[in-house]
Short mmCIF file of C-alpha atoms in Angstrom, two decimals:
data_model
loop_
_atom_site.label_atom_id
_atom_site.label_comp_id
_atom_site.label_asym_id
_atom_site.label_seq_id
_atom_site.Cartn_x
_atom_site.Cartn_y
_atom_site.Cartn_z
CA MET Q 1 -0.67 2.29 -7.38
CA VAL Q 2 -0.81 -0.57 -4.94
CA GLY Q 3 2.46 -1.68 -3.38
CA ARG Q 4 4.40 1.35 -4.70
CA ASN Q 5 7.41 2.33 -2.61
CA ARG Q 6 7.31 6.05 -1.96
CA ASN Q 7 10.62 7.90 -1.55
CA THR Q 8 9.65 11.23 -0.02
CA SER Q 9 13.17 12.67 0.08
CA GLY Q 10 13.90 12.73 -3.65
CA PHE Q 11 17.18 10.89 -2.97
CA LYS Q 12 17.43 7.60 -4.93
CA PRO Q 13 20.51 5.61 -3.90
CA SER Q 14 21.48 2.51 -5.84
CA LEU Q 15 20.67 -0.90 -4.37
CA SER Q 16 23.99 -2.14 -5.73
CA VAL Q 17 25.88 -0.09 -3.15
CA LEU Q 18 23.41 -0.10 -0.27
CA SER Q 19 23.01 -3.10 2.03
CA SER Q 20 20.75 -3.43 5.04
CA SER Q 21 23.62 -2.57 7.37
CA VAL Q 22 24.34 0.63 5.43
CA ILE Q 23 20.67 1.60 5.61
CA ILE Q 24 20.58 1.04 9.37
CA ALA Q 25 23.70 3.17 9.71
CA LEU Q 26 22.00 5.87 7.66
CA ILE Q 27 19.02 5.84 10.01
CA LEU Q 28 21.28 6.17 13.05
CA LEU Q 29 23.28 8.96 11.44
CA LEU Q 30 20.21 10.95 10.50
CA THR Q 31 18.69 10.42 13.94
CA ASP Q 32 21.89 11.60 15.62
CA GLU Q 33 22.13 14.69 13.42
CA VAL Q 34 18.53 15.67 14.09
CA ASN Q 35 18.82 15.09 17.82
CA THR Q 36 22.05 17.11 17.95
CA ALA Q 37 20.51 20.00 16.06
CA PHE Q 38 17.49 19.97 18.36
CA ALA Q 39 19.53 19.76 21.57
CA PHE Q 40 22.00 22.60 20.97
CA THR Q 41 20.14 25.21 19.01
CA PRO Q 42 18.72 28.11 21.03
CA MET Q 43 15.72 28.12 18.69
CA ALA Q 44 14.57 24.67 19.82
CA VAL Q 45 10.85 25.38 19.75
CA PRO Q 46 10.52 26.55 16.13
CA LEU Q 47 12.98 23.90 14.94
CA ALA Q 48 11.26 21.02 16.72
CA SER Q 49 8.59 20.65 14.06
CA SER Q 50 11.19 20.85 11.28
CA SER Q 51 13.41 18.30 13.02
CA THR Q 52 10.52 15.92 13.55
CA THR Q 53 9.52 16.23 9.90
CA SER Q 54 13.10 15.61 8.75
CA LEU Q 55 13.39 12.56 10.97
CA SER Q 56 10.09 11.18 9.75
CA SER Q 57 11.13 11.72 6.13
CA ALA Q 58 14.52 10.10 6.72
CA ASN Q 59 12.95 7.10 8.45
CA SER Q 60 10.43 6.72 5.64
CA MET Q 61 13.23 6.77 3.08
CA ALA Q 62 15.25 4.27 5.09
CA ARG Q 63 12.27 1.94 5.42
CA ASP Q 64 11.74 2.08 1.66
CA LEU Q 65 15.40 1.31 1.03
CA LEU Q 66 15.39 -1.53 3.53
CA HIS Q 67 12.28 -3.00 1.90
CA GLN Q 68 13.95 -2.78 -1.52
CA ASP Q 69 17.08 -4.42 -0.13
CA GLN Q 70 15.05 -7.27 1.36
CA GLN Q 71 13.12 -7.73 -1.87
CA ALA Q 72 16.36 -7.89 -3.85
CA ALA Q 73 17.73 -10.53 -1.48
CA MET Q 74 14.55 -12.63 -1.75
CA GLU Q 75 14.55 -12.38 -5.54
CA SER Q 76 18.18 -13.46 -5.62
CA ARG Q 77 17.43 -16.46 -3.41
CA ALA Q 78 14.38 -17.36 -5.50
CA LEU Q 79 16.49 -17.44 -8.66
CA PHE Q 80 19.08 -19.63 -6.96
CA GLU Q 81 16.33 -22.02 -5.84
CA GLN Q 82 15.23 -22.20 -9.47
CA THR Q 83 18.69 -23.41 -10.50
CA LEU Q 84 18.57 -26.05 -7.75
CA LEU Q 85 15.21 -27.36 -8.97
CA GLN Q 86 16.52 -27.52 -12.54
CA LYS Q 87 19.12 -30.12 -11.54
CA LYS Q 88 16.29 -32.62 -11.68
CA LYS Q 89 14.08 -31.70 -14.60
CA SER Q 90 10.64 -30.49 -13.53
CA LYS Q 91 7.58 -32.15 -15.02
CA GLU Q 92 4.10 -30.89 -15.74
CA LEU Q 93 1.54 -31.52 -13.03
CA LYS Q 94 -1.10 -33.75 -14.61
CA ALA Q 95 -4.50 -34.96 -13.48
CA PRO Q 96 -4.21 -38.58 -12.28
CA LYS Q 97 -6.11 -41.33 -14.04
CA LEU Q 98 -8.32 -42.64 -11.29
CA HIS Q 99 -10.26 -45.88 -11.60
CA ILE Q 100 -13.63 -45.99 -9.88
CA LYS Q 101 -14.65 -49.47 -8.81
CA GLN Q 102 -17.96 -50.55 -10.27
CA ALA Q 103 -20.66 -51.86 -7.94
CA ILE Q 104 -20.73 -55.65 -7.96
CA PRO Q 105 -24.20 -57.24 -8.17
CA GLY Q 106 -25.13 -59.16 -5.05
CA THR Q 107 -22.76 -57.27 -2.73
CA GLY Q 108 -25.23 -54.70 -1.46
CA PHE Q 109 -27.81 -54.98 1.31
CA GLY Q 110 -30.34 -57.75 0.52
CA GLY Q 111 -28.20 -59.09 -2.32
CA GLY Q 112 -28.59 -56.03 -4.57
CA ALA Q 113 -25.80 -53.96 -6.06
CA SER Q 114 -24.08 -51.52 -3.70
CA LYS Q 115 -25.27 -48.02 -4.58
CA VAL Q 116 -22.58 -45.39 -4.03
CA ASN Q 117 -22.59 -42.07 -5.86
CA PRO Q 118 -19.73 -42.32 -8.38
CA LYS Q 119 -18.81 -38.69 -7.55
CA VAL Q 120 -18.35 -39.72 -3.93
CA GLN Q 121 -16.18 -42.63 -5.04
CA LEU Q 122 -14.13 -40.29 -7.22
CA ALA Q 123 -13.67 -37.89 -4.29
CA MET Q 124 -12.40 -40.72 -2.11
CA GLU Q 125 -9.77 -41.61 -4.71
CA GLN Q 126 -8.83 -37.95 -5.20
CA ALA Q 127 -8.38 -37.56 -1.45
CA LYS Q 128 -5.88 -40.43 -1.48
CA VAL Q 129 -3.78 -38.52 -4.03
CA ILE Q 130 -3.92 -35.34 -1.93
CA HIS Q 131 -2.86 -37.22 1.21
CA ARG Q 132 -0.02 -38.93 -0.69
CA ASP Q 133 1.34 -36.11 -2.87
CA GLY Q 134 0.02 -32.93 -1.24
CA VAL Q 135 -1.45 -31.64 -4.52
CA LEU Q 136 -4.03 -32.70 -7.11
CA ARG Q 137 -4.86 -31.36 -10.55
CA ILE Q 138 -8.56 -31.38 -11.52
CA ASP Q 139 -9.24 -30.70 -15.18
CA GLN Q 140 -12.34 -28.80 -16.36
CA ALA Q 141 -13.47 -27.85 -12.86
CA LEU Q 142 -15.13 -24.79 -14.41
CA THR Q 143 -16.53 -24.59 -17.93
CA PRO Q 144 -14.44 -22.43 -20.31
CA GLU Q 145 -17.42 -20.12 -20.88
CA LEU Q 146 -17.87 -19.42 -17.18
CA ALA Q 147 -14.10 -19.11 -16.71
CA ASP Q 148 -14.15 -16.36 -19.37
CA GLU Q 149 -16.98 -14.55 -17.58
CA LEU Q 150 -15.28 -14.86 -14.20
CA ARG Q 151 -11.99 -13.57 -15.61
CA GLU Q 152 -13.71 -10.52 -17.09
CA TYR Q 153 -15.46 -9.91 -13.78
CA VAL Q 154 -12.22 -10.25 -11.76
CA LEU Q 155 -10.35 -7.81 -14.00
CA GLN Q 156 -13.22 -5.34 -13.65
CA GLN Q 157 -12.89 -5.68 -9.88
CA GLN Q 158 -9.13 -5.10 -10.16
CA PHE Q 159 -9.71 -1.90 -12.14
CA PHE Q 160 -12.28 -0.72 -9.59
CA ALA Q 161 -9.88 -1.41 -6.70
CA ALA Q 162 -6.96 0.30 -8.43
CA THR Q 163 -9.05 3.40 -9.15
CA LYS Q 164 -10.28 3.69 -5.57
CA THR Q 165 -6.79 3.10 -4.19
CA GLU Q 166 -5.29 5.80 -6.41
CA GLU Q 167 -7.86 8.21 -4.99
CA ASN Q 168 -7.12 7.19 -1.40
CA LEU Q 169 -4.30 4.80 -0.50
CA GLU Q 170 -5.98 3.91 2.80
CA THR Q 171 -8.80 2.17 0.94
CA SER Q 172 -6.39 -0.51 -0.30
CA LYS Q 173 -7.14 -2.60 2.80
CA ALA Q 174 -10.70 -3.03 1.56
CA PHE Q 175 -9.51 -4.74 -1.63
CA TYR Q 176 -6.11 -6.35 -1.27
CA GLY Q 177 -4.95 -9.27 0.82
CA VAL Q 178 -1.60 -10.85 1.61
CA GLU Q 179 -0.05 -10.19 -1.81
CA ASN Q 180 -0.33 -6.42 -2.21
CA GLN Q 181 3.32 -5.45 -1.82
CA ARG Q 182 5.07 -7.48 -4.51
CA LYS Q 183 5.95 -6.19 -7.93
CA SER Q 184 3.25 -6.77 -10.58
CA ARG Q 185 1.33 -9.16 -8.32
CA CYS Q 186 -1.77 -8.77 -6.16
CA ASP Q 187 -4.60 -10.71 -4.64
CA LEU Q 188 -8.07 -9.25 -4.53
CA GLN Q 189 -10.24 -10.11 -1.56
CA LEU Q 190 -13.51 -10.60 -3.38
CA SER Q 191 -16.90 -9.41 -2.24
CA LEU Q 192 -19.62 -12.07 -2.22
CA LEU Q 193 -22.33 -9.53 -2.98
CA ARG Q 194 -24.04 -9.32 -6.33
CA GLY Q 195 -22.16 -6.57 -8.16
CA GLY Q 196 -18.95 -7.04 -6.18
CA TYR Q 197 -17.12 -3.94 -4.98
CA ALA Q 198 -19.76 -1.69 -6.51
CA ALA Q 199 -22.16 -3.02 -3.86
CA ASP Q 200 -19.94 -1.95 -0.93
CA GLY Q 201 -22.01 0.13 1.46
CA ASN Q 202 -25.27 -1.52 0.36
CA ALA Q 203 -25.41 0.14 -3.06
CA ASN Q 204 -28.36 -0.97 -5.19
CA ILE Q 205 -27.02 -3.01 -8.09
CA SER Q 206 -29.91 -5.46 -8.43
CA GLY Q 207 -29.80 -5.54 -12.22
CA GLN Q 208 -26.34 -7.09 -12.45
CA LYS Q 209 -25.59 -10.76 -13.08
CA HIS Q 210 -24.02 -12.63 -10.15
CA ILE Q 211 -20.96 -14.13 -11.89
CA LEU Q 212 -19.24 -15.15 -8.65
CA ALA Q 213 -22.28 -17.07 -7.41
CA ASP Q 214 -22.57 -18.77 -10.82
CA ALA Q 215 -18.97 -19.94 -10.55
CA LEU Q 216 -19.34 -21.14 -6.95
CA GLN Q 217 -22.52 -22.97 -7.94
CA GLU Q 218 -20.65 -24.90 -10.63
CA LEU Q 219 -17.81 -25.68 -8.23
CA LEU Q 220 -19.43 -26.14 -4.81
CA GLY Q 221 -23.15 -26.47 -5.49
CA GLU Q 222 -25.14 -29.64 -4.91
CA ASP Q 223 -23.50 -31.37 -7.89
CA GLY Q 224 -20.39 -29.17 -8.05
CA THR Q 225 -17.11 -30.41 -9.50
CA LEU Q 226 -15.27 -29.71 -6.23
CA ARG Q 227 -18.10 -30.25 -3.79
CA PHE Q 228 -17.48 -33.92 -3.09
CA ILE Q 229 -13.70 -33.72 -2.69
CA TYR Q 230 -14.08 -30.88 -0.19
CA GLU Q 231 -16.74 -32.80 1.74
CA GLU Q 232 -14.36 -35.76 1.83
CA LEU Q 233 -11.46 -33.62 3.09
CA ILE Q 234 -13.05 -31.18 5.53
CA THR Q 235 -16.76 -32.18 5.87
CA LEU Q 236 -19.60 -29.66 5.75
CA LYS Q 237 -18.21 -28.09 8.95
CA GLY Q 238 -15.03 -26.84 7.27
CA GLU Q 239 -14.62 -23.07 7.56
CA PHE Q 240 -14.64 -20.95 4.38
CA TYR Q 241 -11.17 -19.46 4.86
CA GLU Q 242 -10.32 -17.55 1.67
CA ILE Q 243 -12.08 -16.04 -1.34
CA ALA Q 244 -9.86 -14.07 -3.68
CA ALA Q 245 -8.34 -13.67 -7.13
CA ILE Q 246 -4.56 -13.81 -7.60
CA ILE Q 247 -3.34 -11.70 -10.52
CA THR Q 248 0.16 -11.40 -11.94
CA ASP Q 249 1.41 -9.28 -14.82
CA PRO Q 250 4.54 -9.58 -16.96
CA GLY Q 251 7.48 -8.58 -14.79
CA SER Q 252 6.17 -10.31 -11.69
CA THR Q 253 9.17 -11.92 -10.02
CA ARG Q 254 9.56 -15.50 -8.86
CA GLN Q 255 8.61 -16.35 -5.30
CA LYS Q 256 10.85 -18.17 -2.85
CA ILE Q 257 9.87 -21.76 -2.09
CA HIS Q 258 7.56 -21.86 0.93
CA PRO Q 259 4.69 -23.63 2.67
CA ASP Q 260 1.71 -21.36 3.37
CA LEU Q 261 1.69 -22.01 7.10
CA PRO Q 262 3.55 -23.70 9.98
CA PHE Q 263 3.43 -27.48 9.99
CA LYS Q 264 0.68 -29.33 11.83
CA ASP Q 265 0.08 -33.07 12.01
CA HIS Q 266 -3.17 -32.81 10.03
CA SER Q 267 -3.57 -30.52 7.06
CA PRO Q 268 -5.04 -27.25 8.37
CA LEU Q 269 -6.10 -25.89 4.99
CA TYR Q 270 -6.97 -27.10 1.48
CA VAL Q 271 -6.52 -24.47 -1.22
CA ILE Q 272 -7.81 -24.04 -4.78
CA PHE Q 273 -6.02 -22.22 -7.62
CA LEU Q 274 -8.28 -22.20 -10.69
CA ALA Q 275 -7.04 -20.87 -14.04
CA LEU Q 276 -9.23 -18.22 -15.67
CA GLN Q 277 -7.23 -18.48 -18.90
CA ASP Q 278 -4.66 -20.93 -20.24
CA VAL Q 279 -1.46 -20.73 -18.16
CA ASP Q 280 1.80 -21.56 -19.91
CA GLU Q 281 5.34 -21.49 -18.52
CA SER Q 282 5.95 -17.87 -19.56
CA MET Q 283 3.10 -16.71 -17.30
CA GLY Q 284 4.58 -17.92 -14.02
CA PRO Q 285 2.65 -21.09 -13.13
CA THR Q 286 2.96 -22.43 -9.59
CA SER Q 287 5.57 -25.11 -8.93
CA PHE Q 288 4.81 -27.79 -6.32
CA LEU Q 289 7.34 -30.10 -4.65
CA LEU Q 290 5.52 -33.41 -4.35
CA ARG Q 291 5.24 -35.06 -0.93
CA THR Q 292 6.85 -32.17 0.97
CA HIS Q 293 3.65 -31.58 2.97
CA THR Q 294 4.89 -34.16 5.48
CA ALA Q 295 6.64 -33.60 8.81
CA GLU Q 296 9.90 -34.79 7.25
CA GLY Q 297 9.54 -32.45 4.27
CA ASN Q 298 8.81 -29.42 6.43
CA ASP Q 299 11.50 -30.25 9.00
CA THR Q 300 14.15 -30.56 6.29
CA PHE Q 301 13.07 -27.24 4.80
CA LYS Q 302 13.46 -25.57 8.20
CA ASP Q 303 16.86 -27.16 8.88
CA GLN Q 304 19.48 -24.70 10.08
CA SER Q 305 21.94 -26.00 7.50
CA GLN Q 306 21.61 -24.21 4.16
CA GLU Q 307 23.35 -27.19 2.57
CA VAL Q 308 20.60 -29.55 3.79
CA ARG Q 309 17.86 -27.27 2.48
CA ASP Q 310 19.57 -26.87 -0.88
CA GLU Q 311 19.97 -30.63 -1.21
CA GLN Q 312 16.25 -31.04 -0.59
CA LEU Q 313 15.45 -28.69 -3.48
CA SER Q 314 17.98 -30.17 -5.88
CA THR Q 315 16.50 -33.67 -5.44
CA ALA Q 316 12.82 -32.66 -5.21
CA ASP Q 317 10.11 -34.03 -7.49
CA CYS Q 318 8.95 -30.66 -8.81
CA ARG Q 319 5.73 -30.35 -10.82
CA ILE Q 320 4.71 -27.23 -12.75
CA SER Q 321 1.01 -26.40 -12.89
CA THR Q 322 0.61 -25.22 -16.47
CA LEU Q 323 -3.17 -25.30 -16.86
CA LYS Q 324 -5.96 -24.96 -19.38
CA LYS Q 325 -8.72 -22.46 -18.80
CA GLY Q 326 -11.08 -23.82 -16.14
CA ASP Q 327 -8.57 -26.35 -14.75
CA ALA Q 328 -7.85 -26.28 -11.02
CA VAL Q 329 -5.13 -27.29 -8.58
CA LEU Q 330 -6.17 -28.38 -5.09
CA PHE Q 331 -3.35 -28.51 -2.56
CA ASP Q 332 -2.53 -29.08 1.08
CA ALA Q 333 -1.26 -25.70 2.38
CA ARG Q 334 1.71 -27.43 4.05
CA ILE Q 335 3.29 -28.39 0.70
CA LEU Q 336 6.38 -26.52 -0.49
CA HIS Q 337 5.56 -24.44 -3.56
CA CYS Q 338 6.20 -21.13 -5.29
CA GLY Q 339 4.83 -18.93 -8.04
CA ASN Q 340 7.26 -18.57 -10.94
CA ALA Q 341 8.14 -15.33 -12.71
CA ASN Q 342 5.72 -13.93 -15.27
CA ASP Q 343 8.14 -13.25 -18.10
CA LEU Q 344 8.48 -9.58 -18.97
CA GLU Q 345 8.95 -10.25 -22.69
CA ASN Q 346 6.81 -13.31 -23.39
CA GLY Q 347 4.40 -13.49 -20.44
CA SER Q 348 0.89 -12.11 -20.16
CA ASN Q 349 -1.69 -11.30 -17.51
CA ARG Q 350 -2.54 -14.37 -15.40
CA ALA Q 351 -5.62 -14.51 -13.17
CA LEU Q 352 -6.40 -17.36 -10.78
CA PHE Q 353 -9.59 -17.82 -8.78
CA ASN Q 354 -8.54 -18.72 -5.24
CA PHE Q 355 -10.48 -20.08 -2.28
CA SER Q 356 -9.82 -22.44 0.60
CA PHE Q 357 -11.49 -24.30 3.45
CA ARG Q 358 -10.09 -24.94 6.90
CA ASN Q 359 -9.96 -28.41 8.44
CA PRO Q 360 -12.29 -28.47 11.49
CA LYS Q 361 -9.91 -30.91 13.17
CA ILE Q 362 -7.42 -28.06 13.63
CA SER Q 363 -8.12 -25.50 16.34
CA GLY Q 364 -6.30 -22.31 17.28
CA ASP Q 365 -4.28 -19.90 15.17
CA LEU Q 366 -3.05 -21.38 11.87
CA GLY Q 367 -0.14 -18.93 11.61
CA TYR Q 368 -1.50 -17.76 8.27
CA LYS Q 369 -4.02 -15.01 7.62
CA GLY Q 370 -6.17 -16.01 4.69
CA SER Q 371 -7.00 -13.68 1.83
CA ILE Q 372 -10.59 -12.87 2.72
CA ARG Q 373 -12.49 -9.74 3.68
CA PRO Q 374 -12.53 -9.48 7.49
CA GLY Q 375 -16.32 -9.62 7.78
CA TYR Q 376 -16.35 -13.02 6.08
CA ALA Q 377 -13.67 -14.55 8.32
CA GLN Q 378 -15.08 -17.32 10.55
CA ALA Q 379 -18.57 -16.53 9.22
CA MET Q 380 -19.26 -19.45 6.88
CA SER Q 381 -18.74 -23.18 6.55
CA LEU Q 382 -18.99 -25.42 3.50
CA GLY Q 383 -22.47 -26.26 4.74
CA ASP Q 384 -23.41 -22.57 4.82
CA ILE Q 385 -22.06 -22.09 1.30
CA SER Q 386 -24.05 -25.12 0.18
CA ASP Q 387 -27.28 -23.77 1.70
CA ALA Q 388 -26.79 -20.36 0.08
CA LEU Q 389 -26.08 -21.88 -3.32
CA GLY Q 390 -29.13 -24.12 -2.98
CA ALA Q 391 -31.33 -21.06 -2.53
CA TYR Q 392 -29.60 -19.39 -5.47
CA GLY Q 393 -29.92 -22.43 -7.70
CA ASP Q 394 -33.67 -22.84 -7.27
CA GLY Q 395 -34.35 -19.12 -7.64
CA ARG Q 396 -35.30 -18.37 -4.03
CA ASP Q 397 -32.43 -15.90 -3.55
CA LYS Q 398 -30.76 -13.88 -6.29
CA ASP Q 399 -28.12 -12.51 -3.88
CA PRO Q 400 -27.47 -15.61 -1.75
CA PHE Q 401 -24.65 -14.17 0.39
CA ALA Q 402 -26.34 -10.83 1.11
CA LYS Q 403 -26.85 -11.71 4.78
CA TYR Q 404 -23.04 -11.73 5.17
CA GLY Q 405 -22.81 -8.20 3.77
CA ASP Q 406 -19.83 -6.74 1.92
CA GLY Q 407 -17.32 -8.34 4.30
CA LEU Q 408 -15.83 -5.03 5.39
CA ARG Q 409 -17.42 -4.95 8.85
#
């Protein structure tokens, strides 16, 4: 299984009595014992292999224990942060009621009414909310019917990835991104080919429906629900930075509060989380701390004083993104946020469609590796996506991203 800690020694010490310092001491002790045995035995040659194996096994065990210790510490901090946020009751993140100004007769060129696409006007108002708050909810970005189809497709991809990974752990890199080590949580780096993972290696799957392209068409196509806001934020030159599905199961623990990347003066990345089923509080919706995408918000969060950071959380305007199927959250990657725990008793499987575009104004390393197959990285812009979807929409190309391959090379 993905993210499983493997203890090769058979020894299972309790986390309650082992701290990081104890684990480090254990490593040093085992290393010293092995080196001593190797140095003073007259049978050094035959014992060398055994000593090396023992040391490797001990180090592997110690690494597993250290990882568990670190995870326990992060989970403890995440729970404490939750208590801080509860001091000021969190509210549901809601879609803003935006008023689009109607064209006034006689104000356009030659005395006629000014003709501006109302979707462009809406995008301009939505962008103002993003710049102000760092996050925006967009209801019904994807139709419920297509959300159902995409969810079924994503879960099929998850099953495919899990099966292949069980057969060979090394193949996990082909499927999983930045969230493949946390309990009951993963992100799948999706293939853009028709047929998904089954098409890896140029397999012929021409008879299958292209669910992912259908979803992208509804979201980013010529008249897509998210097309105009992304054009407003990053232009057609914005790099396609991520394409994934984030999946959590009951028992998934709460994340620590974090921004996705180091602060920059302009937003480097605008990210979409789209619900593929209704998401209630028991399923671990994402919490966002409004207006913390600013220099002040990020600087306070990085302050050396724990007291200062805790005060920031206890007074934050926290919004919880409980969503209906097909609803989306668009956010500036600098904003402080976290995924909540998917309750073991009352929660259920939660799948989010995730993609992002990079701001062309920002050059250099972002300090954050996006969840995308390596062959797709730096390969496409919003304009490229638009062209591909145009060919798909008018029937010229049934596999519009085929020229980009499976993303593995």
